[in-house]
mmCIF file of C-alpha atoms and ligand atoms in Angstrom:
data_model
loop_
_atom_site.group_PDB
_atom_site.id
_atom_site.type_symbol
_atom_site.label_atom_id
_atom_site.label_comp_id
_atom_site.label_asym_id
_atom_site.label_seq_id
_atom_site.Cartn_x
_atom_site.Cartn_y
_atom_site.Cartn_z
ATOM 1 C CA UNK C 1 -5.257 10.859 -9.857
ATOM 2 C CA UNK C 2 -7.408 13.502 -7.729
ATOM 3 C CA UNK C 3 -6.724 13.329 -4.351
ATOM 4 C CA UNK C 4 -9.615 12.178 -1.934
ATOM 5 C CA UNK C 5 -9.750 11.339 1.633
ATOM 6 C CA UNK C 6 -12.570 8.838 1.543
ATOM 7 C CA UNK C 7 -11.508 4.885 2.172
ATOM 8 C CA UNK C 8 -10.139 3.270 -0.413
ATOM 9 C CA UNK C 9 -9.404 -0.513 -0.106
ATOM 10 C CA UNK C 10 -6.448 -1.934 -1.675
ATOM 11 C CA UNK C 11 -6.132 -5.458 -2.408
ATOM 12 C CA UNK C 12 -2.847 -6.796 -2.171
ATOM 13 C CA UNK C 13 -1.818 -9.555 -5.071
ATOM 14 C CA UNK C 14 0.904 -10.991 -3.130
ATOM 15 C CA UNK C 15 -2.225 -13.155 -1.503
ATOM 16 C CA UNK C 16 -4.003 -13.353 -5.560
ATOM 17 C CA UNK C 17 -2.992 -16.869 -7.428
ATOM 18 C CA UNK C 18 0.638 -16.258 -9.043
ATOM 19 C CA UNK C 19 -0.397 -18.107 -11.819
ATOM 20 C CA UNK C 20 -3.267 -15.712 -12.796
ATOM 21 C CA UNK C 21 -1.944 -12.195 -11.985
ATOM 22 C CA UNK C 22 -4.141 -10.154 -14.626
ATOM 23 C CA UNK C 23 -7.261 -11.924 -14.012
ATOM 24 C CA UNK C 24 -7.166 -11.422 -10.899
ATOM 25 C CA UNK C 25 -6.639 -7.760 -10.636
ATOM 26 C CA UNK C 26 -9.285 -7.324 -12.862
ATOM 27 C CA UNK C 27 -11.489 -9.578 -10.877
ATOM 28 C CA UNK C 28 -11.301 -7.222 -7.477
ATOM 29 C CA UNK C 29 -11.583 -4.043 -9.468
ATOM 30 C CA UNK C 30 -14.945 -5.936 -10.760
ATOM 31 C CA UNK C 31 -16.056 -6.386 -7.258
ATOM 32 C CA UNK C 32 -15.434 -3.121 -5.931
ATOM 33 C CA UNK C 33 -11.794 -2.612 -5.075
ATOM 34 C CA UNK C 34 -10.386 1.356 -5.473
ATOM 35 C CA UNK C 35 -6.715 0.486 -5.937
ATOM 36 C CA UNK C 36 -4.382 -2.654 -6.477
ATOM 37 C CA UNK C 37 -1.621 -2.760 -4.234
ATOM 38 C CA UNK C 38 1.365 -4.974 -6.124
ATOM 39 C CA UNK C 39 4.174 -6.151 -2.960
ATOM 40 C CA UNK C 40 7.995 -5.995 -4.707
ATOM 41 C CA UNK C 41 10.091 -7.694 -2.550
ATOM 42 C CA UNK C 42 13.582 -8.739 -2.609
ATOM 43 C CA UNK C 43 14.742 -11.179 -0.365
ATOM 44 C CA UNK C 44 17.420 -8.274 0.946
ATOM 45 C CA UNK C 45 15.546 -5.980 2.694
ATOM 46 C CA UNK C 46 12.564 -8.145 3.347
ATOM 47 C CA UNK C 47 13.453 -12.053 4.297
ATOM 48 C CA UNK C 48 11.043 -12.999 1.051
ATOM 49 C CA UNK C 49 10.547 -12.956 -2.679
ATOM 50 C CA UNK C 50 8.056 -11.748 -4.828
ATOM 51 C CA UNK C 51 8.449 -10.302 -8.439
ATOM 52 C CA UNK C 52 9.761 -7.416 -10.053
ATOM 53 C CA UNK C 53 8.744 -4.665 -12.599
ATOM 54 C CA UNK C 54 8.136 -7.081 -15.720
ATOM 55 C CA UNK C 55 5.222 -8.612 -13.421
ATOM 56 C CA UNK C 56 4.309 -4.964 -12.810
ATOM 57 C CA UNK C 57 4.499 -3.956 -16.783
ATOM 58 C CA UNK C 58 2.532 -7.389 -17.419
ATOM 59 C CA UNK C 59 -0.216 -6.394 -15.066
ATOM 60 C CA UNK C 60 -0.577 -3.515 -15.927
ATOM 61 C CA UNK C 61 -2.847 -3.575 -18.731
ATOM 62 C CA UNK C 62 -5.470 -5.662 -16.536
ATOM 63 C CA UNK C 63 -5.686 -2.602 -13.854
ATOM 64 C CA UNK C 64 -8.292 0.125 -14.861
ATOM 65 C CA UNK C 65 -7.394 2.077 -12.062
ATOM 66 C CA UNK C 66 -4.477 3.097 -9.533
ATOM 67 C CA UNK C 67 -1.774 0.776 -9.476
ATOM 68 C CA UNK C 68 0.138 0.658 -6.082
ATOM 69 C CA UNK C 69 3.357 -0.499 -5.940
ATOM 70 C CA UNK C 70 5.101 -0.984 -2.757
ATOM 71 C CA UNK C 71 8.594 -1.366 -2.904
ATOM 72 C CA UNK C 72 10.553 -3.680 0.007
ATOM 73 C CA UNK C 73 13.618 -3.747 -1.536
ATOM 74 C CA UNK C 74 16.971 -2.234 -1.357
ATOM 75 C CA UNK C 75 18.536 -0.033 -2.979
ATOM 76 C CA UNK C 76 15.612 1.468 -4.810
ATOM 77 C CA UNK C 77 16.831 4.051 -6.775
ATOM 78 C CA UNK C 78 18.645 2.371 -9.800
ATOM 79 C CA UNK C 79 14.946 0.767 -10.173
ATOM 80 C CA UNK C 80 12.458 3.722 -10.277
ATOM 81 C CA UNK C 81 12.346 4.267 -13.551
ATOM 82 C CA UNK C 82 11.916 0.745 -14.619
ATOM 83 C CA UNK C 83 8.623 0.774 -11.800
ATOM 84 C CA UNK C 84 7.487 4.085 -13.521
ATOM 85 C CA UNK C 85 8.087 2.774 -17.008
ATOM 86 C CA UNK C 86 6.178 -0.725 -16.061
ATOM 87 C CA UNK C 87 2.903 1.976 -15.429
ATOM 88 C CA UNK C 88 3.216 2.239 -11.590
ATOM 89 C CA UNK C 89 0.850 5.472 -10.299
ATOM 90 C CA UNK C 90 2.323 4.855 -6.843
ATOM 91 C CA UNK C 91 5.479 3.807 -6.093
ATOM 92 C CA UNK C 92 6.413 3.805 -2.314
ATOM 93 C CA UNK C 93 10.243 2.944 -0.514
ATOM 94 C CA UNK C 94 11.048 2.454 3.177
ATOM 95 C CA UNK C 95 12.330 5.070 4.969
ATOM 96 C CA UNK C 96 14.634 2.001 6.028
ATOM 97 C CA UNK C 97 15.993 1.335 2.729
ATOM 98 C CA UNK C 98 18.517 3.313 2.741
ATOM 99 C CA UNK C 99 20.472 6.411 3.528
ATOM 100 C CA UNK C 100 18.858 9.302 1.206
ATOM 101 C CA UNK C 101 14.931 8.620 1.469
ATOM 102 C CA UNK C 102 14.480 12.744 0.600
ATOM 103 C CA UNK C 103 16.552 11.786 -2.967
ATOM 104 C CA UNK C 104 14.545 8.511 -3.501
ATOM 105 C CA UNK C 105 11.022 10.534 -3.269
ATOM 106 C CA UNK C 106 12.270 13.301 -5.689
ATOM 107 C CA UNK C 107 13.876 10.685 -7.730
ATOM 108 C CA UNK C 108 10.003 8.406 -7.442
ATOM 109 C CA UNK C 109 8.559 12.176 -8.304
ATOM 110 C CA UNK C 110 10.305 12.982 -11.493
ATOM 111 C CA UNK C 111 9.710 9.472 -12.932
ATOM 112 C CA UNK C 112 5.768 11.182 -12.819
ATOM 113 C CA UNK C 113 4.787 8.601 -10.455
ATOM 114 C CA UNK C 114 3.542 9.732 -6.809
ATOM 115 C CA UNK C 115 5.791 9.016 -3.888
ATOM 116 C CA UNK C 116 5.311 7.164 -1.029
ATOM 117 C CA UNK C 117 7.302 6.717 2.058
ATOM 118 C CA UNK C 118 6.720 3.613 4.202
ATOM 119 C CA UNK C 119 7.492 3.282 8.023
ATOM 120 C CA UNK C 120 8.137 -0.496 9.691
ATOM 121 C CA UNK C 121 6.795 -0.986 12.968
ATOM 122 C CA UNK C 122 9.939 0.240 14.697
ATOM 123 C CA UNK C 123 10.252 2.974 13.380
ATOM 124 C CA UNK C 124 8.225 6.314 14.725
ATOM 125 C CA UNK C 125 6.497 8.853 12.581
ATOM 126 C CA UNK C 126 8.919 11.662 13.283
ATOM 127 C CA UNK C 127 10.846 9.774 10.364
ATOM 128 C CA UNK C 128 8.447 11.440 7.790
ATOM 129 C CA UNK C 129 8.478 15.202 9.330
ATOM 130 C CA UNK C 130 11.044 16.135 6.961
ATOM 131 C CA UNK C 131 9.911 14.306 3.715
ATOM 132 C CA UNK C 132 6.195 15.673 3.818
ATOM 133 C CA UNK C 133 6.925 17.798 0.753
ATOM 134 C CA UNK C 134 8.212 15.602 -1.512
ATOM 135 C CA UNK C 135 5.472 13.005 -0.259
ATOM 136 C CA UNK C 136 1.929 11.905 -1.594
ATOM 137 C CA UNK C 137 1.506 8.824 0.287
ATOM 138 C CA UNK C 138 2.789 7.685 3.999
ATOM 139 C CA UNK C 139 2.587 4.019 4.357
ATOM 140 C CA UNK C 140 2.007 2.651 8.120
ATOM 141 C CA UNK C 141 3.203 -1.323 8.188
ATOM 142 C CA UNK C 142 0.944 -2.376 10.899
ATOM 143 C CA UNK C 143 2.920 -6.309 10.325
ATOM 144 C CA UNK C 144 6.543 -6.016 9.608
ATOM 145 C CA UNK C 145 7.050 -6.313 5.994
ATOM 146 C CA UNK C 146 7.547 -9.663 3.967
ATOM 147 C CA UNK C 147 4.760 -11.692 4.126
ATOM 148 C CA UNK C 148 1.048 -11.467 3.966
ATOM 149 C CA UNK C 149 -1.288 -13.103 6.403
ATOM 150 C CA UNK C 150 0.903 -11.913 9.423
ATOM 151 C CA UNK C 151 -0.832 -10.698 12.871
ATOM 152 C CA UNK C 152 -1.862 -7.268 13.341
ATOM 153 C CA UNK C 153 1.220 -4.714 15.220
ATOM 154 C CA UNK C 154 -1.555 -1.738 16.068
ATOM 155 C CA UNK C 155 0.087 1.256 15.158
ATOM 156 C CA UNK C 156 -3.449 3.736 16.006
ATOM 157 C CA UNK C 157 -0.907 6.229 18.033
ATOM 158 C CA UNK C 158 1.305 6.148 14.742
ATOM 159 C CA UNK C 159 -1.284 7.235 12.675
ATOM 160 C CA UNK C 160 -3.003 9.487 14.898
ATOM 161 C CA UNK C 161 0.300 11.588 15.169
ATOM 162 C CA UNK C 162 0.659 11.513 11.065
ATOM 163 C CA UNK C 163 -2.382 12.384 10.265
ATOM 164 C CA UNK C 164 -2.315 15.850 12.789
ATOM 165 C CA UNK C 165 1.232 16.317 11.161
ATOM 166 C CA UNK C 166 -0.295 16.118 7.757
ATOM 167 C CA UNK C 167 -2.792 18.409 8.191
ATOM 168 C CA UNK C 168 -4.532 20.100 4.986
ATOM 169 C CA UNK C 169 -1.376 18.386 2.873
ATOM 170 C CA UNK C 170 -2.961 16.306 0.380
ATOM 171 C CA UNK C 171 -0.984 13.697 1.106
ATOM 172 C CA UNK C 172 -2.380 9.617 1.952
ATOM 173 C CA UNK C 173 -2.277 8.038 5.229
ATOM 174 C CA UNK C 174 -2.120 4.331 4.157
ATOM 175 C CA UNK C 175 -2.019 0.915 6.475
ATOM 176 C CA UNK C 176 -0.455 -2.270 5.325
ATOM 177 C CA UNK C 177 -1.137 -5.086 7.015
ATOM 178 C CA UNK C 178 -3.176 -7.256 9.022
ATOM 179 C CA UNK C 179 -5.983 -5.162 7.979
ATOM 180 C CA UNK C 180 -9.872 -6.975 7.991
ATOM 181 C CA UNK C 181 -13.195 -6.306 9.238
ATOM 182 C CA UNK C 182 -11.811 -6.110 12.758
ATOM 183 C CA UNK C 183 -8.989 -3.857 12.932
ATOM 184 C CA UNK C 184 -9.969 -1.101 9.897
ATOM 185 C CA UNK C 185 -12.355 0.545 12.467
ATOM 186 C CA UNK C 186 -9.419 2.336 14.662
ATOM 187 C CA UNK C 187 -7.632 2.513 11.936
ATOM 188 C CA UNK C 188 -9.963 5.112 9.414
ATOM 189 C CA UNK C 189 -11.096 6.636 12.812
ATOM 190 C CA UNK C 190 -7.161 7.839 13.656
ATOM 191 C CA UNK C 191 -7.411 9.386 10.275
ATOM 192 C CA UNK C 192 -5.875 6.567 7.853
ATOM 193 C CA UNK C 193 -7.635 6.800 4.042
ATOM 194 C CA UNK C 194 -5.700 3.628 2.125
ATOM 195 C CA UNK C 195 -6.660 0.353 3.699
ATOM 196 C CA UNK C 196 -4.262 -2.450 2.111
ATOM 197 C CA UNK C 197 -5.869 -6.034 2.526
ATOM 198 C CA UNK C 198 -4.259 -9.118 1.279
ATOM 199 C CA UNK C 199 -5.538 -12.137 3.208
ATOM 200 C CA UNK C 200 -8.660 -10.697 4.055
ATOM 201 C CA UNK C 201 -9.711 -9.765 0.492
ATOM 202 C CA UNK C 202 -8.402 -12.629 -1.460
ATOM 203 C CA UNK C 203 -10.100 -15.378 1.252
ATOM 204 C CA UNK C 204 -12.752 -17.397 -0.192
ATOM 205 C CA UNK C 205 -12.845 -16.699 -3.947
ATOM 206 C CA UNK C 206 -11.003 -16.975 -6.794
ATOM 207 C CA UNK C 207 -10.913 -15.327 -10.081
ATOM 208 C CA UNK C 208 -13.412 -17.648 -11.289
ATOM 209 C CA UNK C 209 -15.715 -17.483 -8.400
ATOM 210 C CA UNK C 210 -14.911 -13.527 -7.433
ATOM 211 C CA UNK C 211 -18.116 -12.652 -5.377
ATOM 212 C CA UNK C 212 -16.556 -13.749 -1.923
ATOM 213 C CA UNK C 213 -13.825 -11.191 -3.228
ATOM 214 C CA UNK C 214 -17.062 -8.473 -3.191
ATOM 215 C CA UNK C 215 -18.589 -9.283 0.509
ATOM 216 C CA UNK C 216 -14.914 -9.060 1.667
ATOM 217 C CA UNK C 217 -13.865 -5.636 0.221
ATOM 218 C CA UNK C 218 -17.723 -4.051 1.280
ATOM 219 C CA UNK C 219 -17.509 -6.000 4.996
ATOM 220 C CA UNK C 220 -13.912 -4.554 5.240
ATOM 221 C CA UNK C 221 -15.207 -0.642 3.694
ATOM 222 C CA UNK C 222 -18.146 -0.935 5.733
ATOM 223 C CA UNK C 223 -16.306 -1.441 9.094
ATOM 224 C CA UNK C 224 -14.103 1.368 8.362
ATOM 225 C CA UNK C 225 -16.732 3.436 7.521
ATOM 226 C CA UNK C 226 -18.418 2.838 10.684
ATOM 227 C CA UNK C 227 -21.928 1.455 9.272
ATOM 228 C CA UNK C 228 -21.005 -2.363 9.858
ATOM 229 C CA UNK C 229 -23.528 -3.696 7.286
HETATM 230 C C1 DX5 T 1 3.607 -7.210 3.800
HETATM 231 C C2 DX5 T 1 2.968 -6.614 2.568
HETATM 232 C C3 DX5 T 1 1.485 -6.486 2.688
HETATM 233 C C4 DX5 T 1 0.790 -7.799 2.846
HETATM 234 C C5 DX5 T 1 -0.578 -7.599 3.405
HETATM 235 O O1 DX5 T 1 4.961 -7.274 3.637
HETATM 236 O O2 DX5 T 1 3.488 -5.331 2.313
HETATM 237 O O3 DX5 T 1 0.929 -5.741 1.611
HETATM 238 O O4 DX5 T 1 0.697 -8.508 1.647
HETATM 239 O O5 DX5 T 1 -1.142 -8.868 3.593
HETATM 240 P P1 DX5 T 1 -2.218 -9.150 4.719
HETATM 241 O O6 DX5 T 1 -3.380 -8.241 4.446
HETATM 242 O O7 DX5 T 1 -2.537 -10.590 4.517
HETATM 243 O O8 DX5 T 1 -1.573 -8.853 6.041
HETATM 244 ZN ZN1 ZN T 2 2.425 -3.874 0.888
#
């Protein structure tokens, strides 16, 4: 993985047809997607359930590129390796999760995955100033986590401060949730590079009828980078 700052939109599968995982993934990769973003959840730290690293491992082989995988769940270290063995390239925890967040990234780190640290709504990004190096990713829930299709929390003040923190560190300023055509604007503009979209990617289409997948990813990467084709 070389590390870019340009947008990258990340589809999330938690709003993809369960029944039809790796067609799917391939489907938005088809029509212009630049990472999958895969939503572990379970029903402990987040009030839902989603699916755990056999899903991940079963996907896998339908993902050409970056596979994201966002962990709500807790604890999350006796489960690294088994995300980093199921081909995660990204594997990101809550800085809620748990007690040692520092071990958790080098734990995510020497499983050869990249780390990312997420931040709920309530929590500020001061959280991260001590993790930024053993960090590649910092996740910014703009809903709090457990479901998709939730109303935008604007967090543009969260990310502003992150990204000036960050400064030349190559390290990804990611938003999860609530993300469309509307709200990626501020968001890319207060320095965020990762644009997760469930709803607003997956509306429309289907892996048998993917192009409303296309004008949803380019009306969502064209809003955030400012031309609003
Ligand atoms: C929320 C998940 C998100 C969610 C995004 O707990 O982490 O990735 O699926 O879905 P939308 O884009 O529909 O808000
Ligand atoms: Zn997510």
């Amino acid at each position: 993985m070389t590390f870019s700052r340009a947008i990258k939109i990340a589809p999330s599968i938690l709003a993809a047809d369960f029944a039809n995982f790796g067609a799917e993934c391939a489907a938005v990769e088809a029509q212009g997607a630049d990472w999958v973003h895969v939503d572990v959840m379970d029903g402990h730290f987040v009030p839902n359930i989603s699916f755990g690293p056999a899903t991940c491992a079963a996907i896998r082989p339908h993902i050409k590129g970056v596979m994201d995988v966002h962990l709500m769940i807790a604890p999350v270290d006796p489960y690294i390796d088994a995300f980093a063995e199921a081909g995660a390239d990204i594997i990101t925890a809550h800085v809620e999760a748990g007690p040692h967040i520092h071990r958790t990234l080098q734990a995510i780190r020497a499983s050869g995955a990249k780390a990312g640290v997420a931040l709920n709504p309530g929590t500020s990004a001061e959280a991260v100033a001590p993790l930024l190096d053993v960090t590649d990713l910092v996740c910014v829930m703009t809903v709090n986590p457990g479901f998709g299709g939730q109303k935008f929390i604007d967090m543009t003040d969260k990310v502003r401060t992150l990204r000036s923190m960050i400064g030349d560190r190559p390290i990804h300023v990611e938003i999860d949730g609530g993300v469309d055509p509307t709200t990626a604007p501020g968001l890319a503009k207060a320095g965020a590079d990762v644009l997760v979209a469930g709803s607003a990617v997956f509306k429309g289409g289907s892996a048998s009828d993917p192009g409303p997948y296309g004008e949803n990813i380019r009306a969502i990467r064209a809003a955030a980078e400012g031309t609003y084709t």
